[in-house]
mmCIF file of C-alpha atoms and ligand atoms in Angstrom:
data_model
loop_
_atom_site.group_PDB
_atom_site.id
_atom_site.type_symbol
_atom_site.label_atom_id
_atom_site.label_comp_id
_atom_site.label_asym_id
_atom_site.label_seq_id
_atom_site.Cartn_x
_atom_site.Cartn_y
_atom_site.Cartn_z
ATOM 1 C CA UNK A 1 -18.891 -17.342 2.251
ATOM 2 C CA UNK A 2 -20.455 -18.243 -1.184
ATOM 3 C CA UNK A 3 -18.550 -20.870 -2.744
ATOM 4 C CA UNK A 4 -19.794 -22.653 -6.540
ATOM 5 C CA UNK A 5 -21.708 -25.910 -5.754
ATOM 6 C CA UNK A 6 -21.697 -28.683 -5.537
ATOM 7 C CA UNK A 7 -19.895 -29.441 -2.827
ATOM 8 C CA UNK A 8 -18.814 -32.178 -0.142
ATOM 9 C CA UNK A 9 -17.585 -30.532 3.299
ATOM 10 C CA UNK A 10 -15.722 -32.596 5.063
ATOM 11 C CA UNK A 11 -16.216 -32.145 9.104
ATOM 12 C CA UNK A 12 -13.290 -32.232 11.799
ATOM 13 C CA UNK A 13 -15.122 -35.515 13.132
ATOM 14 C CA UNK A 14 -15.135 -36.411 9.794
ATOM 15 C CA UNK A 15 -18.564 -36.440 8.935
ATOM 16 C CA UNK A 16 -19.740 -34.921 5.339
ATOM 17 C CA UNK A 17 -21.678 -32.937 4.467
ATOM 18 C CA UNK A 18 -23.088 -32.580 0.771
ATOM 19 C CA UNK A 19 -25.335 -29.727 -0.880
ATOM 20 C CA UNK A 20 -25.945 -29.583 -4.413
ATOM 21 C CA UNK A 21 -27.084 -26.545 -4.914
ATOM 22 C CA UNK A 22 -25.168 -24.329 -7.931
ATOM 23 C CA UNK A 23 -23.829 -21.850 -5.558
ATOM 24 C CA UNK A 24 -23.785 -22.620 -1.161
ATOM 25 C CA UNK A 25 -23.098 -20.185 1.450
ATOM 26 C CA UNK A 26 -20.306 -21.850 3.918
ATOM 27 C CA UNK A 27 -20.541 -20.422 7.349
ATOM 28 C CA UNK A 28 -17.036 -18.970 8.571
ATOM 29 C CA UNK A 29 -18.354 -17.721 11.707
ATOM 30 C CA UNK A 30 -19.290 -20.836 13.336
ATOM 31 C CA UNK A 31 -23.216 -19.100 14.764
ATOM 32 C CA UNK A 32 -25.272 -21.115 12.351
ATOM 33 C CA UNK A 33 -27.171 -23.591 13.188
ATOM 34 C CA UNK A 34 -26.928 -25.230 10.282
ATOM 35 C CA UNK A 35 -23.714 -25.495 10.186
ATOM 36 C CA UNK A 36 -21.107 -25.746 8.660
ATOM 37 C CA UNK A 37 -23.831 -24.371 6.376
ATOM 38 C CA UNK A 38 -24.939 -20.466 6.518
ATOM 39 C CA UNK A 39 -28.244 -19.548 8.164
ATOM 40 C CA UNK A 40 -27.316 -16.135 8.571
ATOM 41 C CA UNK A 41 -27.068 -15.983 12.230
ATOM 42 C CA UNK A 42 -24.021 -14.510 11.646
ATOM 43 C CA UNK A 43 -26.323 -11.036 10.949
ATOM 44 C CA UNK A 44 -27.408 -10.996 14.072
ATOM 45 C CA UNK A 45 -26.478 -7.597 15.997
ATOM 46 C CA UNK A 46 -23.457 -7.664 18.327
ATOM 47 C CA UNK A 47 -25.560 -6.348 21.362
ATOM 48 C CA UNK A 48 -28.128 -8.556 21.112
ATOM 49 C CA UNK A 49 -25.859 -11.438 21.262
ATOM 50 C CA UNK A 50 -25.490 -12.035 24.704
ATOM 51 C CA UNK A 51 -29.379 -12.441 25.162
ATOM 52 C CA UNK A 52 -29.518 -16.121 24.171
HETATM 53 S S1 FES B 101 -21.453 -17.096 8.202
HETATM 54 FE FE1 FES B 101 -22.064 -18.126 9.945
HETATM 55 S S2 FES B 101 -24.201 -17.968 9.914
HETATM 56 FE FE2 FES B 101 -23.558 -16.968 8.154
#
């Protein structure tokens, strides 16, 4: 999800984090690795999913 930056995510632990880049891509589908930033893992095809 591209949302306008900056912007300061607050965790459920309650960590932040901040990016302050004019627009950031929030991942929604929980796969990144960076998250709660996108890395676009969540491209990855279904049937190849279970191979990791
Ligand atoms: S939305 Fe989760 S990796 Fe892109």
């Amino acid at each position: 999800m591209l949302v306008e930056g900056p912007v300061e995510i607050v965790l459920e632990d309650g960590s932040t984090v901040v990016c302050d880049r004019f627009q950031v891509a929030v991942c929604t589908c929980r796969r990144s690795r960076a998250y709660p930033l996108c890395d676009t893992s969540h491209r990855r095809r279904r049937h190849t999913a279970h191979e990791e």
